[in-house]
Amino acid sequence: MEQWLSTATSLTIASAYMKGANMQRLLFLLLTSILILSGCENQPEKPKVESTKPAQPAAQLVLPQPATLFAEPTQPHLFELTSEALQVWRHVEEVKPPLVLFVNDPSLYLLRDDQIPDVAELIRSGQAEDFNLRGSFFRVNPTLTPSQAVSAAIENGLFSEVVWVIPARNPIEELRLDIFRKQLVDTGLLTPPEGNTLEYADGVFTGKMRGIDLRVVHPTRLPDFQTPVVVHFDTGYFKGMFKNEVATPLYTILHQTASEIAGKKWQVYATTLSASTSEQAFSLDVRFLTAALARMIEDPVLLEKMPTSWKLHADSMYVGKMYMESQSQELLEKAALENQDNPALVYALSKLRFMQKRNAEALNLLRTAIRLDPGYATAWEQLAATLLENGDLEKGLEMIREAIAAAPENPMLRITEVNLLADLGRIDEALAIVDQLKQLPWSKSFHSGMPDFLERLAEDIKNPKPAQTQSKDKAE
């Protein structure tokens, strides 16, 4: 299996903001590890801003009936981004249950004061599409980012406690209160006074955070709950638990996690999951994890009897790591051909066909995987990156336009398109798209520099530097 982080540098950033040495670069990186989180720099204090938008009707909220997780069939809520889970979490405000997080990034980066009114309005009245359109940096006018989702929930009084299950493979004896406290404070997840409330005993950190209880627990110390909870899983949790497909097979980690939770007999109001692959935080190779976990939640019988397609998939990954590539490919082909409605297997087979230079077949398989699960459309960006590395600008442009068609809500892809058109000498087309981008209502909080950037981009396209001119001549 490939590395967890996407192998392709995100074209959204790398290509879009590196046009010319003197142009502004915009870097937005989310890098997390098991306990060391690289947070954003602390933002300067800003005056609170009241929203000037007319209030929308409040969403009709219904408190779900609790059910026993991994014992009773329940309907999970599978999203792309953690921020989208807020549309489910808001339904429990009346009872304010604990929120249990199986994540690598706890989504606790603070909201700026100028975000608070709009976040509150989104939670109060947003429709499903609003959480997609406003819950990511890679949108024209975002309200928050996925790494602020739990902070938004706390700010709006949805939960009484956060219980963060950290994806730690190391034994509890290696956990250190002083180190963990420093990490949380240094990254801005806790203030120094909040950090001072932290205590540690037997694999569990306890403290206070923004007026509610905080527990951070080792996976072997899952707590008991007397009242129903909300549970959230993210792909990043399994990254932390994973070493390699031989020592820690992914389907085994899934089964162990679900079985340990089932043993606790947690009553849950809702279970949410986020794949977190669309922004290339994780490779599409592991997108199947949250989908498989969602199926276990829907049908707990799967804890006792793994589907044949899962077993074949697991076996193909295992033998691949044992340097038996031919057998691995045979197992993958068998699994995909027998389970043509499984997007993870179809996608894996498309990658194999690309590797075998059977490109037409690979593209057809990729389109099938995307039809089954639109989240696999991120592969268009990765294909574009590979083509551009090989100097094929025309094909790279085709792939980027496929990505744009799949994710029209991401305007950053259009900037990548502009750069490719300029490199191909198609100046009028590039400038026409820049003019369209200038008309968009860019967020003053998240994209305040975008208008100036677009002006400079247009100027650089009209007056390319010598190196750019040479590159364009070669492409022609």
mmCIF file with all atom_site columns, C-alpha atoms in Angstrom, residues 61 86 89-94 96 111 115-125 131 143-144 148-160 210 212:
data_model
loop_
_atom_site.group_PDB
_atom_site.id
_atom_site.type_symbol
_atom_site.label_atom_id
_atom_site.label_alt_id
_atom_site.label_comp_id
_atom_site.label_asym_id
_atom_site.label_entity_id
_atom_site.label_seq_id
_atom_site.pdbx_PDB_ins_code
_atom_site.Cartn_x
_atom_site.Cartn_y
_atom_site.Cartn_z
_atom_site.occupancy
_atom_site.B_iso_or_equiv
_atom_site.pdbx_formal_charge
_atom_site.auth_seq_id
_atom_site.auth_comp_id
_atom_site.auth_asym_id
_atom_site.auth_atom_id
_atom_site.pdbx_PDB_model_num
ATOM 1  C CA . LEU A 1 61  ? -33.905 19.493 14.681 1.00 0.00 ? 61  LEU A CA 1
ATOM 2  C CA . LEU A 1 86  ? -21.971 19.580 12.365 1.00 0.00 ? 86  LEU A CA 1
ATOM 3  C CA . TRP A 1 89  ? -24.225 17.076 15.803 1.00 0.00 ? 89  TRP A CA 1
ATOM 4  C CA . ARG A 1 90  ? -26.551 20.072 16.101 1.00 0.00 ? 90  ARG A CA 1
ATOM 5  C CA . HIS A 1 91  ? -29.491 17.707 16.652 1.00 0.00 ? 91  HIS A CA 1
ATOM 6  C CA . VAL A 1 92  ? -28.267 16.852 20.178 1.00 0.00 ? 92  VAL A CA 1
ATOM 7  C CA . GLU A 1 93  ? -27.962 20.398 21.530 1.00 0.00 ? 93  GLU A CA 1
ATOM 8  C CA . GLU A 1 94  ? -30.998 19.833 23.749 1.00 0.00 ? 94  GLU A CA 1
ATOM 9  C CA . LYS A 1 96  ? -25.582 18.051 25.284 1.00 0.00 ? 96  LYS A CA 1
ATOM 10 C CA . LEU A 1 111 ? -12.493 30.123 15.805 1.00 0.00 ? 111 LEU A CA 1
ATOM 11 C CA . GLN A 1 115 ? -16.044 33.721 12.377 1.00 0.00 ? 115 GLN A CA 1
ATOM 12 C CA . ILE A 1 116 ? -18.294 33.133 15.385 1.00 0.00 ? 116 ILE A CA 1
ATOM 13 C CA . PRO A 1 117 ? -21.546 34.760 14.146 1.00 0.00 ? 117 PRO A CA 1
ATOM 14 C CA . ASP A 1 118 ? -21.446 33.077 10.749 1.00 0.00 ? 118 ASP A CA 1
ATOM 15 C CA . VAL A 1 119 ? -20.583 29.692 12.261 1.00 0.00 ? 119 VAL A CA 1
ATOM 16 C CA . ALA A 1 120 ? -23.525 30.024 14.643 1.00 0.00 ? 120 ALA A CA 1
ATOM 17 C CA . GLU A 1 121 ? -25.833 30.879 11.749 1.00 0.00 ? 121 GLU A CA 1
ATOM 18 C CA . LEU A 1 122 ? -24.560 27.923 9.706  1.00 0.00 ? 122 LEU A CA 1
ATOM 19 C CA . ILE A 1 123 ? -25.246 25.534 12.585 1.00 0.00 ? 123 ILE A CA 1
ATOM 20 C CA . ARG A 1 124 ? -28.639 27.096 13.267 1.00 0.00 ? 124 ARG A CA 1
ATOM 21 C CA . SER A 1 125 ? -30.038 27.141 9.743  1.00 0.00 ? 125 SER A CA 1
ATOM 22 C CA . PHE A 1 131 ? -21.877 22.661 5.164  1.00 0.00 ? 131 PHE A CA 1
ATOM 23 C CA . THR A 1 143 ? -17.152 29.877 7.280  1.00 0.00 ? 143 THR A CA 1
ATOM 24 C CA . LEU A 1 144 ? -14.786 27.426 8.984  1.00 0.00 ? 144 LEU A CA 1
ATOM 25 C CA . GLN A 1 148 ? -12.244 23.927 13.602 1.00 0.00 ? 148 GLN A CA 1
ATOM 26 C CA . ALA A 1 149 ? -15.323 21.692 13.584 1.00 0.00 ? 149 ALA A CA 1
ATOM 27 C CA . VAL A 1 150 ? -15.223 20.543 17.214 1.00 0.00 ? 150 VAL A CA 1
ATOM 28 C CA . SER A 1 151 ? -14.391 24.076 18.359 1.00 0.00 ? 151 SER A CA 1
ATOM 29 C CA . ALA A 1 152 ? -17.499 25.238 16.502 1.00 0.00 ? 152 ALA A CA 1
ATOM 30 C CA . ALA A 1 153 ? -19.579 22.585 18.275 1.00 0.00 ? 153 ALA A CA 1
ATOM 31 C CA . ILE A 1 154 ? -18.238 23.632 21.680 1.00 0.00 ? 154 ILE A CA 1
ATOM 32 C CA . GLU A 1 155 ? -18.731 27.332 20.936 1.00 0.00 ? 155 GLU A CA 1
ATOM 33 C CA . ASN A 1 156 ? -22.388 26.608 20.138 1.00 0.00 ? 156 ASN A CA 1
ATOM 34 C CA . GLY A 1 157 ? -23.053 24.483 23.217 1.00 0.00 ? 157 GLY A CA 1
ATOM 35 C CA . LEU A 1 158 ? -23.649 21.144 21.494 1.00 0.00 ? 158 LEU A CA 1
ATOM 36 C CA . PHE A 1 159 ? -21.653 18.921 23.877 1.00 0.00 ? 159 PHE A CA 1
ATOM 37 C CA . SER A 1 160 ? -20.903 18.668 27.598 1.00 0.00 ? 160 SER A CA 1
ATOM 38 C CA . ARG A 1 210 ? -13.454 26.122 27.120 1.00 0.00 ? 210 ARG A CA 1
ATOM 39 C CA . ILE A 1 212 ? -16.386 21.759 29.403 1.00 0.00 ? 212 ILE A CA 1
#
